[in-house]
Coordinates of C-alpha atoms and ligand atoms in Angstrom, one line a residue:
X1189 CA 83.8 156.8 153.0
X1190 CA 81.3 154.1 154.0
X1191 CA 82.4 150.6 153.1
X1192 CA 81.2 149.7 149.7
X1193 CA 80.2 146.3 148.3
X1194 CA 83.0 144.8 146.2
X1195 CA 82.4 144.0 142.6
X1196 CA 82.6 140.3 141.8
X1197 CA 83.4 140.3 138.1
X1198 CA 85.1 142.6 135.6
X1199 CA 84.2 142.3 131.9
X1200 CA 86.8 143.9 129.6
X1201 CA 85.3 144.9 126.3
X1202 CA 88.0 145.2 123.7
X1203 CA 89.7 142.4 125.6
X1204 CA 92.1 141.6 122.8
X1205 CA 93.1 145.2 122.2
X1206 CA 96.3 147.0 123.1
X1207 CA 95.1 148.7 126.3
X1208 CA 93.7 145.5 127.7
X1209 CA 96.8 143.5 126.9
X1210 CA 99.4 146.1 127.8
X1211 CA 97.8 147.7 130.9
X1212 CA 94.6 146.1 132.1
X1213 CA 95.5 142.4 132.4
X1214 CA 98.9 143.2 133.9
X1215 CA 97.2 145.5 136.4
X1216 CA 94.7 142.8 137.3
X1217 CA 97.5 140.2 137.7
X1218 CA 99.5 142.4 140.0
X1219 CA 96.4 143.2 142.1
X1220 CA 95.8 139.5 142.4
X1221 CA 99.4 138.7 143.2
X1222 CA 99.3 141.3 146.0
X1223 CA 96.1 139.8 147.4
X1224 CA 93.7 142.6 146.4
X1225 CA 91.2 140.4 144.4
X1226 CA 88.7 138.4 146.5
X1227 CA 88.3 134.6 145.9
X1228 CA 85.8 134.1 143.2
X1229 CA 86.4 137.4 141.5
X1230 CA 86.2 136.7 137.8
X1231 CA 87.8 138.4 134.8
X1232 CA 86.0 138.0 131.4
X1233 CA 87.4 139.4 128.2
X1234 CA 85.2 139.9 125.2
X1235 CA 85.8 140.9 121.6
X1236 CA 84.4 139.9 118.3
X1237 CA 87.0 137.4 117.4
X1238 CA 86.3 133.7 118.2
X1239 CA 89.0 132.3 120.3
X1240 CA 89.3 129.4 122.7
X1241 CA 89.8 130.1 126.4
X1242 CA 93.2 128.4 126.1
X1243 CA 94.4 130.5 123.3
X1244 CA 93.2 133.6 125.1
X1245 CA 95.0 132.7 128.3
X1246 CA 98.2 132.1 126.3
X1247 CA 97.9 135.6 124.9
X1248 CA 97.3 137.2 128.3
X1249 CA 100.2 135.2 129.8
X1250 CA 102.5 136.6 127.2
X1251 CA 101.4 140.2 127.8
X1252 CA 101.5 139.9 131.6
X1253 CA 104.9 138.2 131.4
X1254 CA 106.4 140.9 129.3
X1255 CA 105.1 143.5 131.7
X1256 CA 106.5 141.6 134.7
X1257 CA 110.0 142.1 133.3
X1258 CA 113.0 140.1 134.3
X1259 CA 111.4 139.1 137.6
X1260 CA 109.0 137.1 135.5
X1261 CA 105.6 135.7 136.6
X1262 CA 105.2 134.2 140.0
X1263 CA 104.1 130.6 139.2
X1264 CA 101.7 130.4 142.2
X1265 CA 100.2 133.8 141.5
X1266 CA 99.8 133.1 137.8
X1267 CA 98.1 129.7 138.5
X1268 CA 95.6 131.5 140.7
X1269 CA 95.1 134.3 138.2
X1270 CA 94.5 132.0 135.3
X1271 CA 91.6 130.3 136.9
X1272 CA 89.8 133.7 137.0
X1273 CA 90.1 134.3 133.3
X1274 CA 87.5 133.6 130.6
X1275 CA 86.8 134.7 127.1
X1276 CA 83.6 135.3 125.2
X1277 CA 83.7 136.0 121.5
X1278 CA 80.7 138.2 120.9
X1279 CA 79.5 141.4 119.3
X1280 CA 78.7 143.5 122.3
X1281 CA 76.7 146.1 120.4
X1282 CA 74.0 143.5 119.7
X1283 CA 71.4 142.1 122.2
X1284 CA 72.5 138.6 121.2
X1285 CA 76.1 139.4 122.1
X1286 CA 75.0 140.9 125.4
X1287 CA 72.9 137.8 126.1
X1288 CA 76.0 135.6 125.6
X1289 CA 77.9 137.7 128.1
X1290 CA 75.0 137.4 130.5
X1291 CA 75.3 133.6 130.3
X1292 CA 79.0 133.9 131.0
X1293 CA 78.4 136.1 134.1
X1294 CA 76.7 133.2 135.9
X1295 CA 75.9 134.1 139.5
X1296 CA 77.9 137.4 139.6
X1297 CA 75.9 140.2 141.2
X1298 CA 78.1 143.3 141.0
X1299 CA 79.6 143.4 137.5
X1300 CA 82.1 146.0 136.2
X1301 CA 81.8 146.6 132.5
X1302 CA 85.1 148.2 131.3
X1303 CA 84.7 149.7 127.8
X1304 CA 88.2 149.7 126.2
X1305 CA 86.5 150.3 122.9
X1306 CA 86.0 153.1 120.4
X1307 CA 83.8 155.7 122.3
X1308 CA 81.6 155.9 119.2
X1309 CA 80.0 152.6 120.1
X1310 CA 79.6 153.2 123.9
X1311 CA 76.0 154.1 123.4
X1312 CA 75.2 150.9 121.5
X1313 CA 77.0 148.7 123.9
X1314 CA 75.1 150.3 126.9
X1315 CA 71.8 149.8 125.1
X1316 CA 72.6 146.2 124.4
X1317 CA 73.6 145.6 128.0
X1318 CA 70.3 147.2 129.1
X1319 CA 68.3 145.0 126.8
X1320 CA 70.0 141.9 128.2
X1321 CA 69.0 143.0 131.7
X1322 CA 72.6 143.7 132.6
X1323 CA 72.2 147.3 133.6
X1324 CA 71.1 147.0 137.2
X1325 CA 71.6 149.6 140.0
X1326 CA 74.7 147.6 141.0
X1327 CA 76.4 147.6 137.6
X1328 CA 79.5 149.8 137.3
X1329 CA 80.6 151.0 134.0
X1330 CA 84.1 152.2 133.1
X1331 CA 84.7 154.6 130.2
X1332 CA 88.1 155.2 128.5
X1333 CA 89.0 158.5 126.9
X1334 CA 88.6 160.2 124.4
X1335 CA 85.0 161.0 125.4
X1336 CA 84.3 163.0 122.3
X1337 CA 86.3 165.2 120.1
X1338 CA 84.6 168.4 121.3
X1339 CA 81.8 169.4 123.6
X1340 CA 79.0 168.5 121.2
X1341 CA 80.3 165.0 120.5
X1342 CA 81.2 164.4 124.2
X1343 CA 77.6 165.3 125.1
X1344 CA 76.3 162.8 122.6
X1345 CA 78.5 160.0 124.1
X1346 CA 77.8 160.9 127.7
X1347 CA 74.1 161.3 126.8
X1348 CA 73.9 157.8 125.3
X1349 CA 75.6 156.2 128.3
X1350 CA 73.3 158.3 130.7
X1351 CA 70.2 156.8 129.0
X1352 CA 71.2 153.5 130.6
X1353 CA 73.4 154.2 133.6
X1354 CA 73.1 156.9 136.3
X1355 CA 76.2 159.1 136.9
X1356 CA 77.1 157.3 140.1
X1357 CA 77.5 154.1 138.2
X1358 CA 80.0 155.6 135.7
X1359 CA 83.7 155.7 136.1
X1360 CA 85.5 157.9 133.5
X1361 CA 89.2 157.0 133.4
X1362 CA 92.0 159.5 133.2
X1363 CA 94.9 157.3 133.9
X1364 CA 97.0 160.2 135.1
X1365 CA 94.8 160.3 138.2
X1366 CA 96.0 156.8 139.0
X1367 CA 99.7 157.7 139.0
X1368 CA 101.2 157.7 142.5
X1369 CA 102.8 161.1 142.3
X1370 CA 99.6 162.7 141.0
X1371 CA 97.8 161.5 144.1
X1372 CA 100.8 162.6 146.1
X1373 CA 99.9 166.2 145.0
X1374 CA 96.8 165.9 147.3
X1375 CA 99.0 164.7 150.1
X1376 CA 101.6 167.4 149.6
X1377 CA 99.1 170.2 149.5
X1378 CA 96.6 169.0 152.1
X1379 CA 98.6 166.8 154.5
X1380 CA 101.2 169.5 155.2
X1381 CA 100.7 172.8 156.9
X1382 CA 103.7 174.2 155.2
X1383 CA 102.5 174.9 151.6
X1384 CA 98.8 175.8 151.7
X1385 CA 99.2 179.3 153.3
X1386 CA 101.7 180.1 150.5
X1387 CA 99.7 178.5 147.7
X1388 CA 98.3 181.7 146.1
X1389 CA 99.1 184.8 144.1
X1390 CA 100.8 186.5 147.1
X1391 CA 103.7 184.1 147.1
X1392 CA 103.6 182.2 143.8
X1393 CA 104.9 183.8 140.7
X1394 CA 103.8 181.2 138.1
X1395 CA 103.4 177.5 137.5
X1396 CA 104.8 175.3 134.7
X1397 CA 103.4 172.0 133.7
X1398 CA 105.4 169.9 131.2
X1399 CA 104.4 166.6 129.8
X1400 CA 107.2 165.7 127.3
X1401 CA 107.4 162.5 125.4
X1402 CA 110.2 161.2 123.3
X1403 CA 108.1 158.8 121.3
X1404 CA 106.5 159.8 118.0
X1405 CA 102.9 159.1 117.0
X1406 CA 103.9 156.1 114.8
X1407 CA 101.1 153.8 113.8
X1408 CA 98.6 155.4 116.2
X1409 CA 98.1 158.2 113.6
X1410 CA 94.6 157.1 112.5
X1411 CA 93.4 158.1 115.9
X1412 CA 95.9 160.8 116.6
X1413 CA 95.5 162.7 113.4
X1414 CA 91.9 163.4 114.3
X1415 CA 92.8 164.7 117.8
X1416 CA 96.2 166.2 118.0
X1417 CA 98.0 167.1 121.2
X1418 CA 95.4 169.6 122.4
X1419 CA 92.6 167.0 122.5
X1420 CA 94.9 164.0 123.2
X1421 CA 96.8 165.4 126.2
X1422 CA 95.6 168.9 127.3
X1423 CA 91.9 168.3 127.5
X1424 CA 92.4 165.5 129.9
X1425 CA 95.7 164.8 131.6
X1426 CA 97.1 168.3 131.6
X1427 CA 93.9 170.0 132.8
X1428 CA 93.6 167.4 135.5
X1429 CA 97.1 168.2 136.7
X1430 CA 96.3 171.9 136.6
X1431 CA 93.1 171.4 138.6
X1432 CA 94.9 169.4 141.3
X1433 CA 97.4 172.2 141.6
X1434 CA 94.9 175.0 141.5
X1435 CA 91.8 173.8 143.3
X1436 CA 90.6 175.0 146.7
X1437 CA 91.0 172.5 149.6
X1438 CA 88.0 170.1 149.3
X1439 CA 86.3 169.4 152.7
X1440 CA 87.1 165.7 152.5
X1441 CA 88.1 163.0 150.0
X1442 CA 84.5 162.1 149.0
X1443 CA 84.3 161.9 145.2
X1444 CA 82.0 164.9 144.8
X1445 CA 83.9 167.1 147.3
X1446 CA 87.1 166.7 145.2
X1447 CA 85.3 166.9 141.8
X1448 CA 83.3 170.0 142.8
X1449 CA 86.6 171.8 143.4
X1450 CA 88.1 170.8 140.1
X1451 CA 85.0 171.9 138.2
X1452 CA 85.3 175.4 139.9
X1453 CA 88.8 175.7 138.5
X1454 CA 87.7 174.7 135.0
X1455 CA 85.0 177.3 135.2
X1456 CA 87.6 179.9 136.1
X1457 CA 89.9 179.3 133.1
X1458 CA 90.1 182.4 131.0
X1459 CA 88.8 181.6 127.5
X1460 CA 91.3 181.9 124.7
X1461 CA 90.0 184.2 122.0
X1462 CA 90.9 185.0 118.5
X1463 CA 92.4 188.3 119.7
X1464 CA 94.9 186.7 122.0
X1465 CA 95.4 183.2 120.7
X1466 CA 98.7 184.0 119.0
X1467 CA 100.2 185.3 122.2
X1468 CA 98.9 182.6 124.6
X1469 CA 99.3 179.5 122.5
X1470 CA 101.7 177.7 120.2
X1471 CA 101.1 174.7 118.0
X1472 CA 103.9 172.6 116.6
X1473 CA 104.5 169.5 114.5
X1474 CA 107.7 167.5 114.4
X1475 CA 109.8 167.2 111.4
X1476 CA 112.7 164.8 110.9
X1477 CA 115.4 165.0 113.5
X1478 CA 117.3 163.0 116.1
X1479 CA 115.7 161.2 119.0
X1480 CA 117.4 158.9 121.4
X1481 CA 120.6 159.1 119.3
X1482 CA 118.8 157.9 116.1
X1483 CA 117.5 159.7 113.1
X1484 CA 113.8 159.7 113.0
X1485 CA 111.2 160.9 110.5
X1486 CA 108.7 163.6 110.8
X1487 CA 105.0 163.3 111.6
X1488 CA 104.0 163.9 108.0
X1489 CA 106.0 160.9 106.9
X1490 CA 104.2 158.7 109.5
X1491 CA 100.9 160.1 108.5
X1492 CA 101.7 159.6 104.8
X1493 CA 100.5 163.0 103.7
X1494 CA 100.6 166.6 104.8
X1495 CA 98.3 167.3 107.8
X1496 CA 97.8 170.3 110.1
X1497 CA 97.4 168.2 113.3
X1498 CA 99.6 169.5 116.1
X1499 CA 102.0 167.2 117.9
X1500 CA 103.1 169.9 120.3
X1501 CA 101.1 172.6 122.2
X1502 CA 102.3 175.3 124.6
X1503 CA 99.8 177.5 126.4
X1504 CA 99.6 180.3 128.9
X1505 CA 96.5 179.7 131.0
X1506 CA 95.1 182.3 133.3
X1507 CA 92.8 181.3 136.1
X1508 CA 90.4 184.1 136.9
X1509 CA 89.7 183.7 140.5
X1510 CA 90.8 185.2 143.8
X1511 CA 93.6 182.8 144.5
X1512 CA 95.3 182.8 141.1
X1513 CA 94.7 186.3 139.7
X1514 CA 97.9 187.3 138.0
X1515 CA 99.6 183.9 138.3
X1516 CA 100.1 182.4 134.8
X1517 CA 100.1 178.7 134.3
X1518 CA 102.4 177.7 131.4
X1519 CA 101.6 174.3 129.9
X1520 CA 103.5 172.4 127.3
X1521 CA 103.3 168.9 125.9
X1522 CA 104.6 167.2 122.8
X1523 CA 105.8 164.1 121.0
X1524 CA 109.4 163.7 120.0
X1525 CA 110.8 166.1 122.6
X1526 CA 114.3 165.6 123.9
X1527 CA 113.4 163.7 127.0
X1528 CA 110.5 162.0 128.7
X1529 CA 109.5 164.3 131.5
X1530 CA 106.3 165.0 133.4
X1531 CA 106.9 167.8 135.8
X1532 CA 105.0 170.5 137.7
X1533 CA 107.1 173.4 138.8
X1534 CA 105.8 176.0 141.2
X1535 CA 107.9 179.1 141.0
X1536 CA 107.7 181.3 144.1
X1537 CA 108.2 185.1 144.1
X1538 CA 111.5 186.6 145.2
X1539 CA 111.9 187.8 148.8
X1540 CA 110.3 191.3 149.0
X1541 CA 113.6 192.9 150.0
X1542 CA 117.2 191.7 149.9
X1543 CA 119.3 192.3 153.0
X1544 CA 122.3 191.0 151.1
X1545 CA 124.6 193.0 149.0
X1546 CA 127.5 192.4 146.7
X1547 CA 127.8 188.9 145.2
X1548 CA 125.2 187.5 147.5
X1549 CA 122.6 189.9 146.3
X1550 CA 123.2 188.7 142.7
X1551 CA 123.1 185.0 143.9
X1552 CA 119.7 185.4 145.4
X1553 CA 117.1 183.3 143.5
X1554 CA 113.5 182.7 144.3
X1555 CA 112.4 179.4 145.8
X1556 CA 110.9 176.7 143.5
X1557 CA 109.0 173.5 144.2
X1558 CA 109.6 171.0 141.5
X1559 CA 107.4 167.9 141.4
X1560 CA 108.7 165.2 139.0
X1561 CA 106.1 162.7 138.0
X1562 CA 107.9 160.8 135.3
X1563 CA 110.3 159.1 134.6
X1564 CA 111.5 159.6 138.2
X1565 CA 109.2 160.4 141.1
X1566 CA 110.7 163.2 143.1
X1567 CA 109.8 166.3 144.9
X1568 CA 112.4 169.0 145.3
X1569 CA 112.2 172.4 147.1
X1570 CA 114.9 174.7 146.0
X1571 CA 116.1 176.8 149.0
X1572 CA 118.7 179.4 149.3
X1573 CA 121.7 178.6 151.5
X1574 CA 125.0 180.2 152.4
X1575 CA 127.7 178.7 150.3
X1576 CA 130.2 177.3 152.8
X1577 CA 133.7 178.9 153.1
X1578 CA 135.2 182.3 153.0
X1579 CA 135.3 184.7 150.1
X1580 CA 136.9 188.1 149.7
X1581 CA 133.8 189.3 148.1
X1582 CA 131.7 188.5 151.2
X1583 CA 129.1 185.9 151.7
X1584 CA 127.9 183.9 148.8
X1585 CA 124.5 182.3 148.4
X1586 CA 123.6 179.1 146.7
X1587 CA 120.3 177.4 145.7
X1588 CA 120.1 173.8 147.0
X1589 CA 117.4 171.3 146.8
X1590 CA 115.6 169.8 149.7
X1591 CA 114.7 166.5 148.0
X1592 CA 112.3 163.7 148.7
X1593 CA 113.5 161.2 146.3
X1594 CA 110.5 159.0 146.4
X1595 CA 112.2 156.1 144.7
X1596 CA 114.8 156.0 147.4
X1597 CA 112.5 156.7 150.3
X1598 CA 110.3 153.8 149.3
X1599 CA 112.9 151.5 148.0
X1600 CA 112.9 148.0 149.4
X1601 CA 112.7 144.4 148.3
X1602 CA 109.0 144.7 147.6
X1603 CA 109.0 148.1 146.1
X1604 CA 107.5 148.1 142.6
X1605 CA 106.2 151.0 140.6
X1606 CA 102.6 150.3 140.2
X1607 CA 100.7 150.7 136.9
X1608 CA 98.3 153.7 137.2
X1609 CA 95.5 151.3 136.2
X1610 CA 96.0 149.2 139.3
X1611 CA 94.9 151.9 141.6
X1612 CA 92.0 152.8 139.3
X1613 CA 90.7 149.3 138.8
X1614 CA 90.9 148.7 142.6
X1615 CA 88.8 151.9 143.1
X1616 CA 86.2 150.6 140.7
X1617 CA 86.0 147.3 142.5
X1618 CA 85.6 149.2 145.8
X1619 CA 83.2 151.7 144.3
X1620 CA 85.3 154.8 145.0
X1621 CA 84.9 157.5 142.3
X1622 CA 87.2 160.2 143.8
X1623 CA 89.9 159.6 141.1
X1624 CA 87.4 159.4 138.2
X1625 CA 86.1 162.3 136.1
X1626 CA 82.5 163.5 136.4
X1627 CA 80.5 164.3 133.4
X1628 CA 80.4 168.1 134.1
X1629 CA 84.2 168.1 134.5
X1630 CA 84.7 166.5 131.0
X1631 CA 82.3 168.9 129.5
X1632 CA 83.7 172.0 131.1
X1633 CA 87.1 170.9 129.9
X1634 CA 85.8 170.4 126.4
X1635 CA 84.2 173.8 126.4
X1636 CA 87.5 175.5 127.2
X1637 CA 89.4 173.4 124.7
X1638 CA 86.8 174.1 122.0
X1639 CA 87.5 177.8 122.5
X1640 CA 91.2 177.2 121.9
X1641 CA 90.5 175.1 118.8
X1642 CA 88.1 177.6 117.5
X1643 CA 90.5 180.5 118.0
X1644 CA 93.1 178.5 116.1
X1645 CA 90.7 178.0 113.2
X1646 CA 89.5 181.6 113.2
X1647 CA 93.0 183.0 113.1
X1648 CA 94.3 180.3 110.6
X1649 CA 97.0 179.2 113.1
X1650 CA 98.8 176.2 111.5
X1651 CA 101.3 174.1 113.5
X1652 CA 104.9 175.4 113.3
X1653 CA 107.6 172.8 112.4
X1654 CA 110.1 171.7 115.1
X1655 CA 112.9 169.2 114.6
X1656 CA 112.3 165.9 116.4
X1657 CA 114.5 165.9 119.5
X1658 CA 114.0 169.6 120.2
X1659 CA 111.9 171.4 122.7
X1660 CA 109.3 172.5 120.2
X1661 CA 109.0 175.5 117.9
X1662 CA 110.8 178.8 118.8
X1663 CA 107.4 180.3 119.5
X1664 CA 107.2 178.2 122.7
X1665 CA 110.1 180.0 124.1
X1666 CA 108.8 183.4 123.0
X1667 CA 105.4 182.5 124.7
X1668 CA 107.0 182.3 128.1
X1669 CA 109.7 185.0 127.6
X1670 CA 106.9 187.5 126.8
X1671 CA 106.2 187.6 130.5
X1672 CA 109.9 187.5 131.5
X1673 CA 110.0 183.9 132.5
X1674 CA 111.7 180.8 131.0
X1675 CA 111.0 177.1 130.8
X1676 CA 113.1 175.0 133.2
X1677 CA 114.9 172.7 130.7
Ligands
BG6_2877 C1 97.5 158.9 126.5 C2 97.7 159.5 125.1 O1 96.3 159.2 127.0 O2 98.6 159.2 127.3 C3 99.0 159.2 124.5 O3 96.6 159.1 124.3 C4 100.2 159.5 125.5 O4 99.2 159.9 123.3 C5 99.9 158.9 126.8 O5 101.4 159.0 125.0 C6 100.9 159.3 127.9 O6 100.7 158.6 129.1 P1 101.9 158.2 130.0 O7 101.3 157.5 131.2 O8 102.9 157.4 129.2 O9 102.5 159.6 130.4

């Protein structure tokens, strides 16, 4: 990719909010500490509250400090970072508010406007920026999810932003794409000769994608109850993971080359219909149970009233194209599951004919590639081996992992697990959109998700209860067992 002009200021809208404090300021601090922010790069936070610059800096220092952990802040790095920070108390949806921001931007020529706000006001903020003369061809605008709650509402939001900014100024964040191991999927598939010839329905039996969380919804329910697991996790993070596993090799790493291939996958997803929704999907909602050794309440108690929002989804997804015909993708995600685990498992087919007999024949298991994204980053290829030693019953076979423990491989005094947002913010500064989601991608994903939600409504499918700390409702096991497979728990 040709060298791009670097942005010289980032404005964080919603600068006092949770996302900014927990993720964005710490990411910017770490980027700065590692020398990725140019001299003069400025960081301006804006929100409605009036606050002095000093009070704001004290708040940011606390957030960044708690993210830095026991190592604490590096005094020299913080002193430099602090000089970059400024705060503007303004209502960004009004021309007056945008004008105040303009004054704060000073001489900056290439601004990034990062909207960590409710998407319902994206349109108004963009219009105000435009009125203040801040929407120039050099401006970059970052949008956080959820972009809509369905296709229609996402079109409204995207449409309002598009009235002011062209698509190539827009960076839609899916923070999963900033995770190291997610990007490593591209390296694994396209920087090795080994896997790609096998990456199809001739050799692969099925794929499992699990995003399990132990946390409950807690006080996020006002947002979550409107969305549920399907819209909160599947529409974005899980479909992105599926696309990276399933897409054809892009011709290069240019943003549109990669995004074109992802869109083709989304277009090939078999729609879920009322006729098959009960066999290909499961909705669940957690009830009281035990999580992390402690008794925890159910979602309804957190919500304060009965609700039919799902906190768990399992799906069988079929991709109707040449490469994946007959290879089901099983997806599941949920809150209050027994462990935090984000994992992609590629299950290969068994060997076509076994030359082994006796015990060894029974030992024979098909190969599996397991990509762990969280909490540990690891890639394991399960291979069959001869178990060492002698046995009266003849040779024995055993499945053993060939393991790339990424934490070990990349351990060292300076090794630190980066926040996904560090990569993404740096990409916006450098104007690289490869890891951001294009408008048609978001909309194709919504189209498919709308089909699932509609089929749930049409068939009156309410969430089934599951005890907090379990792997979801019994139906999730039945869903995969129906095709003679099982979840890897
Ligand atoms: C967010 C969802 O996008 O992703 C949350 O809104 C979820 O509900 C979170 O907990 C999971 O992200 P991570 O990086 O912790 O796996």
